[in-house]
Amino acid sequence: MASSHGNTHTEAAKLEQIITEFFYKSLLIILESRSPYVSSRNYSGEQLLSSPSSSSSSSSSVRPRDKWFNLALRECPSALENIDLCRQSSFEPLVVDVILEQKPLDWEPATFSPKRDLVRNLLSKDKNSFFWNSDQEESGSETKSEKIIERWFVQHESRKGRDCNSGSRRSSSNTLCALYKKLILLLRSLYVTVRLLPAYKIFRDLNSSGQIRTLKLVPRVSSLVDSLTRKEEAEMQRFWFTPVETSCGRLCLSVLYRSSISDISSESSTPMSPQFIPDYVGSPLADPLRRFPSLPVSHSSPSSLPFSRRHSWSYDQYKASPPLVSFSPSPTHSESHALVTNPISRRLPPMPLPPEVAIAHKKNTNFDEYCPSPNFSGSPSPSPSPPIHIPGSHLSKALLRCESAPVNIPAPRLANSPALSSKQNVPPSPPLKITKAGTSQTVSNMGAVQAGATIEKLFSFGKEDCRKYSGSGVKVSSNSSQQISFSRSSSRSLQDEFDDSEFPCPFDVEDDDVTDPGSRPESYDRRGHLCDPHEAGFFMTRKSQDAAVGALVRMLKKAPPLRQDSSSSMNFSEASRPETWSNSVQDQNKISEAVTVEHAASSSIASSKFIASKTTADALEELRGYKEIKNLLLSEGSKSFTSANYASGAGYSSKGI
Amino acid sequence: MMAGILHTIVFHRALGLVRPKDVDLELFEITYVQCGDVELEKKIDEKIEQFVSWVEKHPNKKSQICVSFYEVKSKQPSWFTNKTERLYWEQWYLNLNVTQQPKPHSGKSHHSKVVLDPGESASEYRSSRRAALEASLREVLFQIIKFVNEKKDHVPPISEGVLYFPYEITIPSFPRTLCFSSSFGA
């Protein structure tokens, strides 16, 4: 009797231990799939890497607790905190509420901490209740909404009138083995079920996504909970696991869950509202050499704002002056301003202009960026007056556009291109080569433009142009020319242009290929001289807008012609350059001519290049804009010179198309 | 899908010490669980590949996959045979109707019995089919859980050191049925 009693007691103790461990294991399964940052996902994968797949060898690395019910899971801190509750809940139900908390949008991510999910314990010894909740109040959010999306019930229903400790004669090892086996199956089913329920999707999304979300899953473990309202229960479905009979009762496991939490979870997919991050990836400080996509950024205006604000000098200017882009080659671009503006704003990537420009300037390899963006969908058609009053923003915009343009910058051709009708995709640098008469004047006049740093960028772009401008002695003060050049640039990143080793360094005085044979050799030295200081100070400081514009104009003027548009444009530019330089007059009225000439030249030069990068339709569109601008400008400038330029430019544009 | 169903079944019958491994289906928002046993996964994958090849050669044909769990009973050797007897204690039958997409751009085969409105556009058609498939898959997995929970007494006792019970996956074959079986896995 004593032995049997002892055996019974032992078996009762074993039964109690099994039940307790079952409580803990079920709690662990639920919590590790609902508590953020704690998951057994791929836990086995990590273990298997270190140990063979055989169970015998893997058991060596298994913690003793993992062996319970043959289900090795990663430890869950929240489950460990509730282990006492599990022990005490052998005869009391264990209720786990999975709460979906929605924080307000003004939730501070900095204050977010995983510890919030680990709750302060409010242990009531009287009731053996263990209630914990996340300390959301520390987040600073005043209001948050909670919604119970799941409620798990784990309980051992004792048979009335039966005491487990008394031991049933039926309690035998076989019974315990059978019970253990059934509990293994039950826990297997529980493990699969927790991953099939809708809440698991939320858990997975919250865990996997690095975004700061307004939703959070908070498991809440307790023994006594308030019953759900009828409405809540009506919205939920219940899933019963088949109870497992024990010697003194039965173990029941069930769950109340919301089947339609997609409407709730869809809100979680919305990340936090964009916030300005000063040290974002891709910032000038972080990655000045970063390339920017050439895709239109129509939707990214809010996101690009942080980037732009960092260099508000450029971006704001973009926004301020729509007509900038229109100053690309064609002088006839009248209404293309607005059109150009949109593409500019659209295509304005969140790029730190100054550093990139600086880098581009350093490399001086690619004159493409220098070209105004023919990529602008709207044909850049500056109004008659705008060319004169080109604010620096125009230039900035053009600069942004430059980054996208694989611009080829043979200055002479560009200058010769009165082919203002040429595609707007033509590289901008040629247009800045105001080879026409009066371009020098315009260049100098352009100094009044507020391009500022953009002009500096143009210096980096236009190798020959830089030389020319320096040679001409014209102050790079014209924003218009810079604008023109920038407006022609495509949407490619500046960096792309700079990286293009196809074009020699603008400051490479030895490179005569792209320059006119007879072009001012003296200007090379001067250009180099001029460019060097610019280059030096390019990244460091921001010159005055006037000086920058003037430098840009000079650079554009002296930009080598496009390869394709070789002879005619170069000849024309040659012819016009002396005229241009000779007429280096600080005449605001000539800016329009210079602009148009530059547009024509750059368009012709860039046309060949932009063909590859831009569609013909875009080029034609820009060309139309340029034409309109040109027409407007022609009415103001010298008719004879402009018409001549226009004629040549038209020829180049048609050739380029 | 097949992998999800098969692994779920086997996971419930791999009563040895396992480290469950979660697998997220690419097509659906469903996560199923594997045993974490590499050998088992490999065998199931092989079986699935065989089944897929069969389906590709027999499009739009109903098929059935049988997952059988058995016990090996040593039979008293007789004059002619000295074989062991298999005592099947559980069999799962998966009835599948794999349909091929009629459109050329979609070469996928779907396990579906849903009839869709032919007036739907291609994308809507695919999305609706996918949603239906996901729902049916989820339902199948829940059914497995229910079946596993309802009957537990017939499961043989767990042997020490044994990861999963011997099982057999039967798929339709070309001329005859190919059987793939696995004995005790350890």
Coordinates of C-alpha atoms in Angstrom, one line a residue, chain B:
Chain B
M1 CA 1.1 24.6 -51.5
M2 CA 1.9 21.0 -51.6
A3 CA 4.9 21.5 -49.5
G4 CA 2.8 23.3 -46.9
I5 CA 0.3 20.6 -46.7
L6 CA 2.7 17.8 -46.6
H7 CA 4.9 19.4 -44.1
T8 CA 2.0 20.2 -41.9
I9 CA 0.9 16.6 -41.9
V10 CA 4.3 15.3 -41.2
F11 CA 5.0 17.9 -38.6
H12 CA 2.1 16.5 -36.6
R13 CA 3.5 13.1 -36.9
A14 CA 7.0 13.9 -36.2
L15 CA 6.7 13.5 -32.5
G16 CA 10.3 13.2 -31.8
L17 CA 12.3 16.1 -30.6
V18 CA 12.0 18.7 -33.3
R19 CA 12.9 22.2 -33.7
P20 CA 10.1 23.6 -35.8
K21 CA 11.0 25.7 -38.7
D22 CA 8.7 28.3 -40.0
V23 CA 8.4 28.6 -43.7
D24 CA 6.6 31.5 -45.3
L25 CA 4.9 30.8 -48.5
E26 CA 5.8 33.2 -51.2
L27 CA 2.5 33.3 -52.9
F28 CA 0.2 33.4 -49.9
E29 CA 0.2 35.0 -46.6
I30 CA 0.5 31.6 -44.9
T31 CA 3.3 30.3 -42.8
Y32 CA 3.6 26.6 -42.3
V33 CA 5.8 24.7 -40.1
Q34 CA 8.4 22.1 -40.9
C35 CA 10.1 19.7 -38.6
G36 CA 13.5 21.1 -39.1
D37 CA 14.8 17.8 -40.3
V38 CA 16.8 18.3 -43.4
E39 CA 16.5 14.7 -44.5
L40 CA 12.7 14.8 -44.2
E41 CA 12.5 18.0 -46.0
K42 CA 14.6 16.7 -48.8
K43 CA 12.4 13.6 -49.2
I44 CA 9.3 15.6 -49.3
D45 CA 10.7 18.0 -51.8
E46 CA 11.7 15.1 -54.0
K47 CA 8.2 13.8 -53.8
I48 CA 6.7 17.1 -54.7
E49 CA 9.0 17.4 -57.7
Q50 CA 7.8 14.0 -58.9
F51 CA 4.3 15.1 -58.5
V52 CA 4.8 18.3 -60.3
S53 CA 6.4 16.5 -63.2
W54 CA 3.4 14.2 -63.3
V55 CA 1.0 17.0 -63.3
E56 CA 2.8 18.8 -66.1
K57 CA 2.4 15.7 -68.2
H58 CA -1.2 15.2 -67.2
P59 CA -2.7 18.7 -67.1
N60 CA -6.2 19.3 -65.9
K61 CA -6.4 16.0 -64.4
K62 CA -7.5 15.1 -60.9
S63 CA -5.0 13.5 -58.8
Q64 CA -4.7 12.1 -55.3
I65 CA -1.8 12.0 -53.0
C66 CA -1.7 9.6 -50.2
V67 CA 0.4 10.1 -47.1
S68 CA 0.4 6.9 -45.0
F69 CA 1.9 6.3 -41.6
Y70 CA 2.5 2.8 -40.7
E71 CA 4.2 0.6 -38.2
V72 CA 6.6 -2.0 -39.2
K73 CA 5.6 -5.3 -37.8
S74 CA 7.9 -8.1 -38.2
K75 CA 6.2 -11.0 -39.5
Q76 CA 7.0 -14.4 -38.7
P77 CA 9.2 -15.6 -41.5
S78 CA 7.7 -18.2 -43.5
W79 CA 9.0 -20.5 -46.2
F80 CA 8.9 -17.9 -48.9
T81 CA 9.1 -14.6 -47.3
N82 CA 10.8 -13.0 -44.5
K83 CA 9.4 -9.7 -44.8
T84 CA 8.1 -7.2 -42.4
E85 CA 4.6 -6.2 -42.5
R86 CA 3.4 -2.7 -42.6
L87 CA 0.5 -1.8 -40.5
Y88 CA -1.0 1.4 -41.6
W89 CA -2.5 3.3 -38.8
E90 CA -3.2 6.5 -40.6
Q91 CA -3.6 7.6 -44.1
W92 CA -4.2 11.0 -45.5
Y93 CA -5.7 11.5 -48.9
L94 CA -5.2 14.7 -50.7
N95 CA -7.4 15.2 -53.6
L96 CA -6.0 17.7 -56.0
N97 CA -7.3 19.2 -59.1
V98 CA -4.5 21.0 -60.8
T99 CA -5.6 23.3 -63.5
Q100 CA -3.4 24.8 -66.1
Q101 CA -3.8 28.5 -66.9
P102 CA -5.2 28.8 -70.4
K103 CA -3.3 32.0 -71.0
P104 CA 0.2 31.7 -72.4
H105 CA 1.8 34.1 -70.1
S106 CA 0.7 32.2 -67.1
G107 CA 2.3 28.8 -67.0
K108 CA 1.6 28.1 -63.4
S109 CA -0.6 25.3 -62.3
H110 CA -3.0 26.0 -59.5
H111 CA -4.6 23.7 -57.0
S112 CA -8.0 25.0 -57.2
K113 CA -11.5 24.1 -57.7
V114 CA -12.8 27.6 -57.9
V115 CA -14.6 28.6 -61.0
L116 CA -14.0 32.1 -61.9
D117 CA -15.9 34.6 -63.9
P118 CA -14.5 34.5 -67.3
G119 CA -15.2 38.2 -67.7
E120 CA -12.5 39.2 -65.3
S121 CA -9.4 40.8 -66.5
A122 CA -6.2 38.8 -66.4
S123 CA -4.9 40.5 -63.3
E124 CA -8.2 40.3 -61.4
Y125 CA -8.5 36.7 -62.4
R126 CA -5.1 35.9 -61.0
S127 CA -5.6 37.8 -57.9
S128 CA -9.0 36.3 -57.3
R129 CA -7.7 32.8 -58.0
R130 CA -4.8 33.5 -55.6
A131 CA -7.2 34.6 -52.9
A132 CA -9.3 31.6 -53.4
L133 CA -6.3 29.3 -53.3
E134 CA -5.0 31.0 -50.1
A135 CA -8.4 30.5 -48.5
S136 CA -8.6 26.9 -49.5
L137 CA -5.1 26.2 -48.4
R138 CA -5.8 27.8 -45.0
E139 CA -8.9 25.8 -44.7
V140 CA -7.0 22.6 -45.5
L141 CA -4.4 23.3 -42.9
F142 CA -7.1 23.9 -40.3
Q143 CA -8.7 20.7 -41.3
I144 CA -5.5 18.9 -40.7
I145 CA -5.3 20.4 -37.3
K146 CA -8.8 19.3 -36.5
F147 CA -8.2 15.8 -37.7
V148 CA -5.0 15.6 -35.7
N149 CA -6.8 16.8 -32.6
E150 CA -9.8 14.6 -32.9
K151 CA -8.1 11.3 -33.0
K152 CA -5.0 10.8 -30.9
D153 CA -5.5 7.4 -29.5
H154 CA -4.5 5.5 -32.6
V155 CA -1.1 7.1 -32.7
P156 CA 1.5 4.6 -31.8
P157 CA 3.7 5.2 -28.8
I158 CA 6.7 7.3 -29.4
S159 CA 10.0 5.5 -29.5
E160 CA 13.0 7.1 -27.9
G161 CA 15.3 8.6 -30.4
V162 CA 12.8 8.4 -33.3
L163 CA 12.0 11.7 -34.9
Y164 CA 9.0 10.7 -36.9
F165 CA 7.0 7.7 -37.7
P166 CA 7.6 5.8 -40.9
Y167 CA 5.6 7.3 -43.6
E168 CA 4.9 6.8 -47.2
I169 CA 3.8 9.3 -49.8
T170 CA 2.1 7.9 -52.8
I171 CA 1.6 10.0 -55.9
P172 CA 0.1 9.0 -59.2
S173 CA 2.6 7.8 -61.7
F174 CA 2.8 7.4 -65.4
P175 CA 2.1 3.8 -65.9
R176 CA 2.0 2.8 -62.3
T177 CA 2.1 4.3 -58.9
L178 CA 5.4 5.3 -57.6
C179 CA 5.7 4.8 -53.9
F180 CA 8.2 6.6 -51.8
S181 CA 8.5 5.4 -48.3
S182 CA 10.6 6.1 -45.4
S183 CA 11.3 4.0 -42.5
F184 CA 12.3 5.1 -39.1
G185 CA 13.9 8.4 -39.2
A186 CA 16.4 9.2 -36.6

